[in-house]
Each structure stands twice: as structure tokens, then as C-alpha cells.
Coordinates of C-alpha atoms and ligand atoms in Angstrom, one line a residue:
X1346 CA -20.8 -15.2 6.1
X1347 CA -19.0 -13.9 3.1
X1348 CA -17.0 -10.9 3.0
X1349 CA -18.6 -7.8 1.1
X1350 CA -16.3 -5.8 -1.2
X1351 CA -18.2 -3.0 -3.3
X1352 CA -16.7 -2.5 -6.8
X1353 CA -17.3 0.8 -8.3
X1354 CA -16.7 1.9 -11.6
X1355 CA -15.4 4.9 -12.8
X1356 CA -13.3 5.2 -16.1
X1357 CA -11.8 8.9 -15.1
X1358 CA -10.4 11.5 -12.5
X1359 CA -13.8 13.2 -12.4
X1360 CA -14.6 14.8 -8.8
X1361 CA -18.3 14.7 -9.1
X1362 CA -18.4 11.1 -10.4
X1363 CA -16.4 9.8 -7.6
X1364 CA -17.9 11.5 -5.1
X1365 CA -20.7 9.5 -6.2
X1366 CA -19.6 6.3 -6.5
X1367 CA -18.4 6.5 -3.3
X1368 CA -21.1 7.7 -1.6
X1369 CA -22.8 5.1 -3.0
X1370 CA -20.4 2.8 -2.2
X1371 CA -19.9 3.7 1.4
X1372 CA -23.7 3.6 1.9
X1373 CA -24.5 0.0 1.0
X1374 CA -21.9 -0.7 3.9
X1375 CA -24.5 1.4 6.3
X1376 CA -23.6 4.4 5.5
X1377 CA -20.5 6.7 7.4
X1378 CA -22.8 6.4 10.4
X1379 CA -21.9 2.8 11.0
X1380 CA -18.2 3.5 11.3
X1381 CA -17.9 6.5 12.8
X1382 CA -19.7 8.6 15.3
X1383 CA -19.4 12.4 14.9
X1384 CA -17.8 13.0 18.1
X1385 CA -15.1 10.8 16.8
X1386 CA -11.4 11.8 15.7
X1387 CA -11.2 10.5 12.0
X1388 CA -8.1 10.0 10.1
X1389 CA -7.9 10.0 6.5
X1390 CA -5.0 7.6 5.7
X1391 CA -3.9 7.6 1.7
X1392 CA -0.3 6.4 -0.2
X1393 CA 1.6 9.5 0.1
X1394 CA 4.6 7.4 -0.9
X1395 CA 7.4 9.9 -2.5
X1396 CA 7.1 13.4 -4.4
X1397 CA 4.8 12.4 -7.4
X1398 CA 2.5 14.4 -9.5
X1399 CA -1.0 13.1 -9.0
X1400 CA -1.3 10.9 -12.3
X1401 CA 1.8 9.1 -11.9
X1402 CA 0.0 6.6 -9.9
X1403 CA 2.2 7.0 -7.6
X1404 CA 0.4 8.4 -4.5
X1405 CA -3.4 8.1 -3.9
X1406 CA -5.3 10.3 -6.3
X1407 CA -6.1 13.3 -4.4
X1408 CA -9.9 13.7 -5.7
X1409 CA -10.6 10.4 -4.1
X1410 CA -8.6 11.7 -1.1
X1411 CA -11.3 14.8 -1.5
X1412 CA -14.7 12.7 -2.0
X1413 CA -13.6 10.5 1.2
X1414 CA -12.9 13.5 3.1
X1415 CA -16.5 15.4 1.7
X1416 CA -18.3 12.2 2.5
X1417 CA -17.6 12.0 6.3
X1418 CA -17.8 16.1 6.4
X1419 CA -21.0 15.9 5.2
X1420 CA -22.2 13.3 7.5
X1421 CA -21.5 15.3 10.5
X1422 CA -18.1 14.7 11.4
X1423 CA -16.2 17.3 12.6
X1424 CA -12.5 16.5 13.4
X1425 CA -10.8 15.1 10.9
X1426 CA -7.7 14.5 9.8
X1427 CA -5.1 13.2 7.1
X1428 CA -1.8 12.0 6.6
X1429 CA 1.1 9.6 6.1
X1430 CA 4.5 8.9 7.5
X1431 CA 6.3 9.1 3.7
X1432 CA 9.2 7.4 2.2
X1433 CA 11.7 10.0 1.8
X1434 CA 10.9 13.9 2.3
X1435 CA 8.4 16.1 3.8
X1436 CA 5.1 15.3 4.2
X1437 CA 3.7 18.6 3.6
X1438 CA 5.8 19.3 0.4
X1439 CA 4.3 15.3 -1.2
X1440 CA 1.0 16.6 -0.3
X1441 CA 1.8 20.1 -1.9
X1442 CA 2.9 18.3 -5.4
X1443 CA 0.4 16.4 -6.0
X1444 CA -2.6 18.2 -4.8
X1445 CA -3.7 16.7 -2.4
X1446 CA -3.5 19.8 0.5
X1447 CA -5.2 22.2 -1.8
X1448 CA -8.0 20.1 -1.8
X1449 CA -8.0 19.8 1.7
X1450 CA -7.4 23.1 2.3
X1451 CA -10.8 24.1 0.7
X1452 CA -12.9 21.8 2.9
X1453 CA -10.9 23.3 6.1
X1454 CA -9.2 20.1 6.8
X1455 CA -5.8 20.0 8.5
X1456 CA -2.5 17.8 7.6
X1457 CA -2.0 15.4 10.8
X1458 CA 0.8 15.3 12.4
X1459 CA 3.2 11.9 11.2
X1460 CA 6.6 12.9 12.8
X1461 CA 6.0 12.4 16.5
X1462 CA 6.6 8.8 17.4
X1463 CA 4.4 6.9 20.0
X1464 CA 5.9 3.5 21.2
X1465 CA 3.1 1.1 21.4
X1466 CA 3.0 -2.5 23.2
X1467 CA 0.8 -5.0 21.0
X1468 CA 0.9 -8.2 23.4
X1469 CA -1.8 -10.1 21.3
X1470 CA 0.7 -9.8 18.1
X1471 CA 1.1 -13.1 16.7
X1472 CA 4.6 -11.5 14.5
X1473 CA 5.0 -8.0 15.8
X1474 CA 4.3 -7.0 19.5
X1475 CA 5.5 -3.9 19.5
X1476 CA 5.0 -0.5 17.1
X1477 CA 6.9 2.4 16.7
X1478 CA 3.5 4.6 15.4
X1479 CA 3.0 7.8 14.3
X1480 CA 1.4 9.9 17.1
X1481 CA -1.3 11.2 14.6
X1482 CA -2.9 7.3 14.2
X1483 CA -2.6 6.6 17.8
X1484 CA -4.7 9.9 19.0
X1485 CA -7.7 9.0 16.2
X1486 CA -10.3 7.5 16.7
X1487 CA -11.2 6.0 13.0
X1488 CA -8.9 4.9 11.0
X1489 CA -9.9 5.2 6.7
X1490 CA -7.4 3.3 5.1
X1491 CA -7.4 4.9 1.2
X1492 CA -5.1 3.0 -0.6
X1493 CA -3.8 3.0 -3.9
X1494 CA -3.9 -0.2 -6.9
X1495 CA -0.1 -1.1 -7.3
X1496 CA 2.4 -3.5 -7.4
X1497 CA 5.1 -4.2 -5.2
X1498 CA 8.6 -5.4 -5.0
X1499 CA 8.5 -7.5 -2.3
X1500 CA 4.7 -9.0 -1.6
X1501 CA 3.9 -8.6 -5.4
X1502 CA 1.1 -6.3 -5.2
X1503 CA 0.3 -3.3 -2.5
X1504 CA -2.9 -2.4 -1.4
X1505 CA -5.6 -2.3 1.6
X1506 CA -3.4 -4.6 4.1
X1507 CA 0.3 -3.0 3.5
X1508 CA -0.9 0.6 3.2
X1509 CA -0.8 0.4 6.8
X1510 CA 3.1 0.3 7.0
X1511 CA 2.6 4.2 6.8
X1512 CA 1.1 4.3 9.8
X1513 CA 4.5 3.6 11.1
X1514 CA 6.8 6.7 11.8
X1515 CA 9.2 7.7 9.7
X1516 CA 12.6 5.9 10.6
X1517 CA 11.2 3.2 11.9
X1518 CA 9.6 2.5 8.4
X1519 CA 13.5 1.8 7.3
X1520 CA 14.0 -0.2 10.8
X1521 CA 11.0 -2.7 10.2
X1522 CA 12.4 -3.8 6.7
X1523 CA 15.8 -5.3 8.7
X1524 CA 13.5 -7.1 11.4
X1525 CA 11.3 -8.6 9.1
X1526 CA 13.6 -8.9 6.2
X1527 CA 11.3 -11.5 3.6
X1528 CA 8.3 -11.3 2.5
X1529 CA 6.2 -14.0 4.9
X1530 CA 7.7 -11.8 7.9
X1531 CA 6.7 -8.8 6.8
X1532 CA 3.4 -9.2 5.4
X1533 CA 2.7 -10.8 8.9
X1534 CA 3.9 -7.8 11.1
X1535 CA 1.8 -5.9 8.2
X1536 CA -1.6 -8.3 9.6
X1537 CA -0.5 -7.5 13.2
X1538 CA -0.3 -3.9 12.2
X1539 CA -3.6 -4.1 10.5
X1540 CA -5.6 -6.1 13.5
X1541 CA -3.6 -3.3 16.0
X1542 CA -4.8 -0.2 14.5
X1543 CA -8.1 -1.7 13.2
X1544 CA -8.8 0.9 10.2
X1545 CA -12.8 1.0 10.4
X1546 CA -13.2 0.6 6.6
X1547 CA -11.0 0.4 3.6
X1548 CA -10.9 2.1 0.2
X1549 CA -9.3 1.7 -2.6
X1550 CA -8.1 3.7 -5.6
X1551 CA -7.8 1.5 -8.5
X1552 CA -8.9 4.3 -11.4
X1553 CA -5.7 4.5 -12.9
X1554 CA -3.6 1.8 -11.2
X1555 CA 0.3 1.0 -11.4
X1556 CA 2.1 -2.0 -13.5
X1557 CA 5.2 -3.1 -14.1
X1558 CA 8.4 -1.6 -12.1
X1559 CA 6.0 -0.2 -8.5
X1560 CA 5.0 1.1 -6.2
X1561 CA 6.2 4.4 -7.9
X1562 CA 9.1 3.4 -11.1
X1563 CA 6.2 1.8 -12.9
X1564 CA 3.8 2.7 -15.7
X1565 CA 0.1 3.9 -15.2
X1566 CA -2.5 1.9 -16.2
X1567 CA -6.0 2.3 -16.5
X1568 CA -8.6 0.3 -14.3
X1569 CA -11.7 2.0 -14.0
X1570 CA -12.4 1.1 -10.5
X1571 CA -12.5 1.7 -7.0
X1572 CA -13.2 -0.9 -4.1
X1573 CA -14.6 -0.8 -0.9
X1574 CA -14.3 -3.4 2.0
X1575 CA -14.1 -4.1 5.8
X1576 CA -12.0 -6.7 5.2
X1577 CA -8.7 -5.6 3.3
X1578 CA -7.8 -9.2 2.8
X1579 CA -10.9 -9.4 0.4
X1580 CA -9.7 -6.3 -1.2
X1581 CA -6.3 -6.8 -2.1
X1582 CA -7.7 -10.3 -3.3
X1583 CA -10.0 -8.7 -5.6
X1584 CA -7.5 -6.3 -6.7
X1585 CA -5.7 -9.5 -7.6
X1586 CA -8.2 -10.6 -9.7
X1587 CA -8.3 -7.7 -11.6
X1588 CA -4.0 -8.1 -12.2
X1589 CA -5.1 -11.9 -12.8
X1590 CA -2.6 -12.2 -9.9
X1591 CA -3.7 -15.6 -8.2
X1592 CA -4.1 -14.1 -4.7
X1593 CA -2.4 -17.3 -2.8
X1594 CA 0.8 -16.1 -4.4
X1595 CA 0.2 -13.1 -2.5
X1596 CA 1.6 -13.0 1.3
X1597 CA 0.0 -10.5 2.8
X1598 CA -3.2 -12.6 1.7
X1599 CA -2.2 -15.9 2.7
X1600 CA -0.7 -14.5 5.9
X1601 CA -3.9 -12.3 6.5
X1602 CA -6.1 -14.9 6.6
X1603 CA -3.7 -17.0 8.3
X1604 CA -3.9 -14.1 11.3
X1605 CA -7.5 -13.9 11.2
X1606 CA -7.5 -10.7 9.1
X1607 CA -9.6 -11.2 6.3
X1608 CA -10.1 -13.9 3.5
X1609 CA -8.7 -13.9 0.3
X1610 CA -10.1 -17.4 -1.1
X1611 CA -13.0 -16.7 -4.0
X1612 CA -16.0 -18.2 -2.8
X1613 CA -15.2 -16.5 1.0
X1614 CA -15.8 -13.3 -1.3
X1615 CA -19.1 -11.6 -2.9
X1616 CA -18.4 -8.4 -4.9
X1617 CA -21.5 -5.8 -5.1
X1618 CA -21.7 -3.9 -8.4
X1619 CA -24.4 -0.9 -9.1
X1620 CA -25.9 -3.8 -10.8
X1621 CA -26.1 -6.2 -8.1
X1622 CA -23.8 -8.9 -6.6
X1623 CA -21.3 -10.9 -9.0
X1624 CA -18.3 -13.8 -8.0
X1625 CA -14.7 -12.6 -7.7
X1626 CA -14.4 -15.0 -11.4
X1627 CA -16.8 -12.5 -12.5
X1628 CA -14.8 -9.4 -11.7
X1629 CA -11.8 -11.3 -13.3
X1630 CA -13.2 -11.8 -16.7
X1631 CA -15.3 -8.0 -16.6
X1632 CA -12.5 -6.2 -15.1
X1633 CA -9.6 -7.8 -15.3
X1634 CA -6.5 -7.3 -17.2
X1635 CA -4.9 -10.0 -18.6
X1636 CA -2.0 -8.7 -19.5
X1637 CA -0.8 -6.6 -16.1
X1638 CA 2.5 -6.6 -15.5
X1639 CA 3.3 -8.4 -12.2
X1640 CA 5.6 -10.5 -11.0
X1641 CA 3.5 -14.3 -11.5
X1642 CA 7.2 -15.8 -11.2
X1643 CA 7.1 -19.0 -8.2
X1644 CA 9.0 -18.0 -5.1
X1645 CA 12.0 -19.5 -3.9
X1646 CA 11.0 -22.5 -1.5
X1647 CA 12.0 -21.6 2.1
X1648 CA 14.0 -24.7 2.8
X1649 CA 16.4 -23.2 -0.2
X1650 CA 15.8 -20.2 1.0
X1651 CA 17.7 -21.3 4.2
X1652 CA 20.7 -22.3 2.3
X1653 CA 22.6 -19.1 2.0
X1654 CA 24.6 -19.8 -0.9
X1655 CA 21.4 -20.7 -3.1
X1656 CA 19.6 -17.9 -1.5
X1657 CA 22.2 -15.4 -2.6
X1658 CA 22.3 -16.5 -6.3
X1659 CA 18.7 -16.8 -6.6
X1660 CA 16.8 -14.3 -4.6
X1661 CA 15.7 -11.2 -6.7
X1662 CA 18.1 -8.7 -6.5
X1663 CA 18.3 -5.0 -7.6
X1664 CA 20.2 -3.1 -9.9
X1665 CA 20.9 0.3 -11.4
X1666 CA 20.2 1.4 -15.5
X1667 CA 23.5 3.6 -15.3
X1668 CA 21.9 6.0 -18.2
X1669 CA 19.1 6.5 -16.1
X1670 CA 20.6 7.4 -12.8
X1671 CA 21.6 10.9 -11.5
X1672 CA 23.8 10.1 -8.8
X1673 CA 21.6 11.8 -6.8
X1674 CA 22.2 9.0 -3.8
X1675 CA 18.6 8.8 -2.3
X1676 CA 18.6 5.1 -2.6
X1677 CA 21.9 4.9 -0.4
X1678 CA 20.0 7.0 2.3
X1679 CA 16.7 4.4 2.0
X1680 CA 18.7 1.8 2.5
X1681 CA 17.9 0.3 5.9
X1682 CA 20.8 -2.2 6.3
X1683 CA 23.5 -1.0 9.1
X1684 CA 26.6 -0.3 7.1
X1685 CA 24.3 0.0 3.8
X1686 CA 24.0 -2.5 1.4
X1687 CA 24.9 0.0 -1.7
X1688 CA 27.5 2.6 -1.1
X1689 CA 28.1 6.4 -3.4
X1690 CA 30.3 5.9 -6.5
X1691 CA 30.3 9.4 -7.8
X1692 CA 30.9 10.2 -10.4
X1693 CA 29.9 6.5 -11.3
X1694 CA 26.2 5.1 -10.0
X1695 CA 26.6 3.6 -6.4
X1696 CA 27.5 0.4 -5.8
X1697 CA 25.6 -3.0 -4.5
X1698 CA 26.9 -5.4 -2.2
X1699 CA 24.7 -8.1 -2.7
X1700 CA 26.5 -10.0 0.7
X1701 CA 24.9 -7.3 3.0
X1702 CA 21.5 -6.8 0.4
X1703 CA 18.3 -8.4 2.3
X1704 CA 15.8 -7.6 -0.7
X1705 CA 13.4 -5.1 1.0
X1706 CA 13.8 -3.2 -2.1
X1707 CA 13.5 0.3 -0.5
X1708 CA 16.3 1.4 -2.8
X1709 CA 14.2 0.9 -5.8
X1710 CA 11.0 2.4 -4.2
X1711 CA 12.6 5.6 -3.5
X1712 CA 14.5 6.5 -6.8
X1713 CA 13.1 9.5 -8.2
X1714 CA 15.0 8.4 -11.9
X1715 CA 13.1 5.4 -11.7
X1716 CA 16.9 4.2 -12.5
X1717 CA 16.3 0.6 -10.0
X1718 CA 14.7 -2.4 -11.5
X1719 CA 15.1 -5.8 -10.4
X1720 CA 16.2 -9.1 -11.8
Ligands
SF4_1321 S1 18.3 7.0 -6.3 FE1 18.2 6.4 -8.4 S2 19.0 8.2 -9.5 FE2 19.5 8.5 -7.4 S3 21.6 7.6 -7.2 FE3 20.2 6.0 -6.7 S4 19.8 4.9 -8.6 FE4 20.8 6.9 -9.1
SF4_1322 S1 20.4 -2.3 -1.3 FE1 18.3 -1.9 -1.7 S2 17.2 -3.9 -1.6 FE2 19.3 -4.1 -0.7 S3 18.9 -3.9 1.5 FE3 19.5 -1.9 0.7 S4 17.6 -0.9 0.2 FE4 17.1 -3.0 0.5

């Protein structure tokens, strides 16, 4: 059998319209009913990355946040929550800025609590047997995994499968990048993570998505589209189609399915549209952007990889625009190496070592200046 994603279009912020969509959306799946009961502890789980104002693209768009939340409400369930263990900061304050607890607030639901930290045993983990979550994920029930369209760094593109690293609290987000230091490591903890806390459905907000420089120094860029799927694999392939990304390139993809996430391959996929079903190649050429600016560049083979002294002239490195940065010195505190892999300058910008610099590219997700880019 094939996996279902739903594609939704909808060309602006519009409450109303999503709310819509969604419901539409969630109802060809069965309807909330078939995920959750109503007794059931639900937890609303959107990119609440770094401080952002809601049309950076940056964090989850709170009105789809809202519509989610609405949905479920109205369906009869009656404890729900929302939340996410953030970068850098306060996760009441990220949720203040960009809206997203106002619109909470209105329907009378609460901010969950990220900061406790419940050690969790995973013995079945094929990368990652053991999780350092946030208390809030391991006392729900149902998971919603409400993601936002972006790329990434490290595994290309984010989406459905690594929106789950926020489920991990706080310091131990930082920790996880030196255990699972490239890209095939992490993006299979990331499955493990995924087939451990078992989000019951995944949503995606792809409205206005994020090129070039993400998950939060790049530029917004409209999509017109939401997805839905049990299968986040299927997802984050779709969303690949519509960077015309080729989704193998992706690891969290080819890992996922690997794990026995999710597919990613196009004919393992059938998209429904309001106007019926169409093929991933479909969804390519209707809603696709050609042009997207992600990294299509091959990796580095892992047998070079291995040789260090190829490894460290050729991986992808990052680097400061000097005009651009404020010495403020947030990306020396993201930095999860022991003994820090960039050090304060001031009054200069700080100061990589690229010996001690594992590329997990924390440094460049955090800057508020979007002053890091990488070569
Ligand atoms: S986080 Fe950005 S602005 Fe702040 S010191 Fe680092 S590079 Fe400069
Ligand atoms: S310097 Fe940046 S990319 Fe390098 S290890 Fe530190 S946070 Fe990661």
C-alpha cells in the first residue's frame, strides 16, 4: 500500500482558509477521531526554533498552530497542549514574538512544559537507545508534529522527520550534535527519535516556506501549501519535490526508510489534492519551484570522509560576514563542541577553529544577525 500525503493549497496567512484546508485535510485521514481519543493528552508540537517574528519563516506560522489546535478542540478533546524545547532562549518569550501564545491563549490552551528532562531507555533503537526528552512529550498521549518547509545546513532540508529533535530537552539538543556529529548519524538517531515518540500524524506548514541560508538566516519564499501525512518520510519527500530537491540526497529520507519509518521513493507515494489523487512528478511540475535555493551540491563520499586531512579541507564549513555580525556571541554559546570550536574576539567577530569544528552548524542556526553562512 502507498503512503497518503494530502496537499493543500493555500496561497496566504488567512485563518479561516486554513482552518479549512486543514479540516479538510485532516478528515480525508479519518478525521481527528482516528488519532486521538478525547480522553487523550494531546500535544501540539510546532518549530519554535529562535525569537522570530511570524513571517520570517522562521518558526511555524502561528495560525496554522491555531487551526491545528481549533480542529482537535472542536472534536472533543480536552487536554491539550503545545510546545518546543528552543534553540536559544525562553520558550514563552519565542512564543510571545511571534504570536503564537496569544492565539493560544484565546482558545484557553496552555504552554507545556519543555524544561524538565525525563531520561528515556529506547532498547529497540537501531542508532540511538537512549533519549534525554522533554517531560512535556513523555506525559502526552498524542503527539502532532506541525512542522515548518525549510532548508537545513546539515540534512539539506528540515521538515516532518527532524522536527522531532525538539522534542529533545534543551541541553541535550547541543549534546546530541557531538554524538551524532554527520549527517547519516544524525538523521538516524532523528528515525529512532521519530519511531520512539511515534507522533500520531504530521503537518506541515509550507505557505510561505524558507530558501537559501535556513532554518532561520534564509529568505522567505512563497509555496502555497500545506501537507499532511502519517508517514513523515513521504512528507519531507514531497516537500522535496516541491524544492526539486531529489529526495535520495536527503538523509533523513534515505535513512527513514532505511529504519522502517516511512518511504520517500515516488511511486511508494500518492498525493491527494481537493481535486483528487496526483503522482509526486505531478506535484513537482504544479507546485514546484525550480529555482529554490538548496544545497543540490554531491556529498563527500564516506571513505574520503574518513581520511581526515581531505575531510577537513573539504567538508562545508562556516564562516562569519564581519559587517553583519554584532559581536553579540550567541553562536559561541550554541556551540556544542567541549572547548568550543569558535571562541569571542571582541571587539573583532569570534573566531573558528576549524580543527575542533564538527559541522553541526548550530552556530549558523542561532545567529540572530544572520551574519553565518557556509562555504
Ligand atoms: S551570533 Fe552572529 S552576530 Fe552574534 S557574534 Fe556570532 S556571528 Fe556575530
Ligand atoms: S563552530 Fe559552529 S559548526 Fe562548528 S562545531 Fe561549533 S557550532 Fe558546530
Amino acid at each position: 500500500m502507498k503512503s497518503q500525503v494530502v496537499l493543500l493549497e493555500c496561497s496566504e496567512y488567512d485563518k479561516e482558509k486554513i482552518y479549512n484546508e486543514l479540516k479538510w485535510g485532516i478528515e480525508s485521514f479519518g478525521g481527528v477521531q482516528n488519532f486521538v481519543r478525547a480522553d487523550e493528552k494531546v500535544l501540539l508540537k510546532p518549530n519554535l526554533l529562535r525569537k522570530a517574528d511570524k513571517d520570517s519563516a522562521i518558526v511555524t506560522h502561528p495560525y496554522v498552530v491555531e487551526a491545528v489546535a481549533r480542529i482537535f478542540k472542536e472534536s472533543g478533546c480536552q487536554d491539550i497542549k503545545y510546545g518546543d524545547s528552543v534553540g536559544i532562549g525562553d520558550m514563552d518569550k519565542i512564543a510571545r514574538q511571534c504570536g503564537l501564545f496569544d492565539e493560544m491563549e484565546a482558545l484557553g490552551i496552555p504552554m507545556a512544559d519543555f524544561n524538565e528532562c525525563v531520561k528515556t531507555e529506547y532498547p529497540q533503537g537501531k542508532m540511538a537507545r537512549q533519549f534525554h526528552m522533554a517531560k512535556a512529550v513523555i506525559e502526552s498521549d498524542a503527539l502532532i508534529n506541525i512542522s515548518k518547509m525549510k532548508t537545513h545546513q546539515l540534512e539539506r532540508m528540515t521538515g516532518a522527520v527532524k522536527n522531532m529533535y525538539g522534542c529533545i530537552q534543551g541541553l541535550h539538543k547541543a549534546k546530541g550534535h557531538t554524538k551524532y556529529s554527520n549527517a547519516e548519524s544524525f538523521a538516524r538517531m532523528l528515525a529512532d527519535l521519530n519511531r520512539f515518540a511515534r507522533p500520531r500524524l504530521y503537518i506541515m506548514d509550507a505557505i510561505t516556506a524558507m530558501e537559501g541560508n535556513g532554518p532561520a538566516s534564509g529568505t522567505p519564499v512563497s509555496m502555497g501549501i500545506m501537507l499532511i501525512s502519517t508517514d513523515p518520510v513521504a512528507l519531507d519527500s514531497v516537500c522535496c519535490s516541491l524544492m526539486h530537491l531529489n529526495p535520495k540526497m536527503v538523509p533523513t529520507n534515505v535513512q527513514g526508510e532505511k529504519m522502517g519509518l516511512g518511504v520517500w521513493q515516488e511511486d511508494s507515494i500518492e498525493v491527494l489534492t481537493r481535486k483528487g489523487l496526483i503522482s509526486v512528478r505531478e506535484v513537482r511540475e504544479k507546485y514546484g519551484k525550480k529555482d529554490y535555493q538548496v544545497n543540490r551540491g554531491k556529498e563527500v563520499k564516506a571513505l574520503w570522509r574518513r581520511i581526515r586531512w581531505v575531510s577537513r579541507h573539504f567538508q562545508r564549513k562556516p564562516y562569519i560576514v564581519d559587517k553583519d555580525c554584532i559581536r553579540c556571541g550567541i553562536c559561541v554559546e550554541a556551540c556544542p563542541v567541549e572547548g568550543k570550536a569558535l571562541r569571542l574576539n571582541r571587539p573583532a567577530a569570534p573566531v573558528y577553529d576549524y580543527k575542533k569544528c564538527i559541522a553541526c552548524f548550530c552556530c549558523q542556526e542561532m545567529c540572530p544577525q544572520k551574519a553565518i553562512h557556509v562555504k
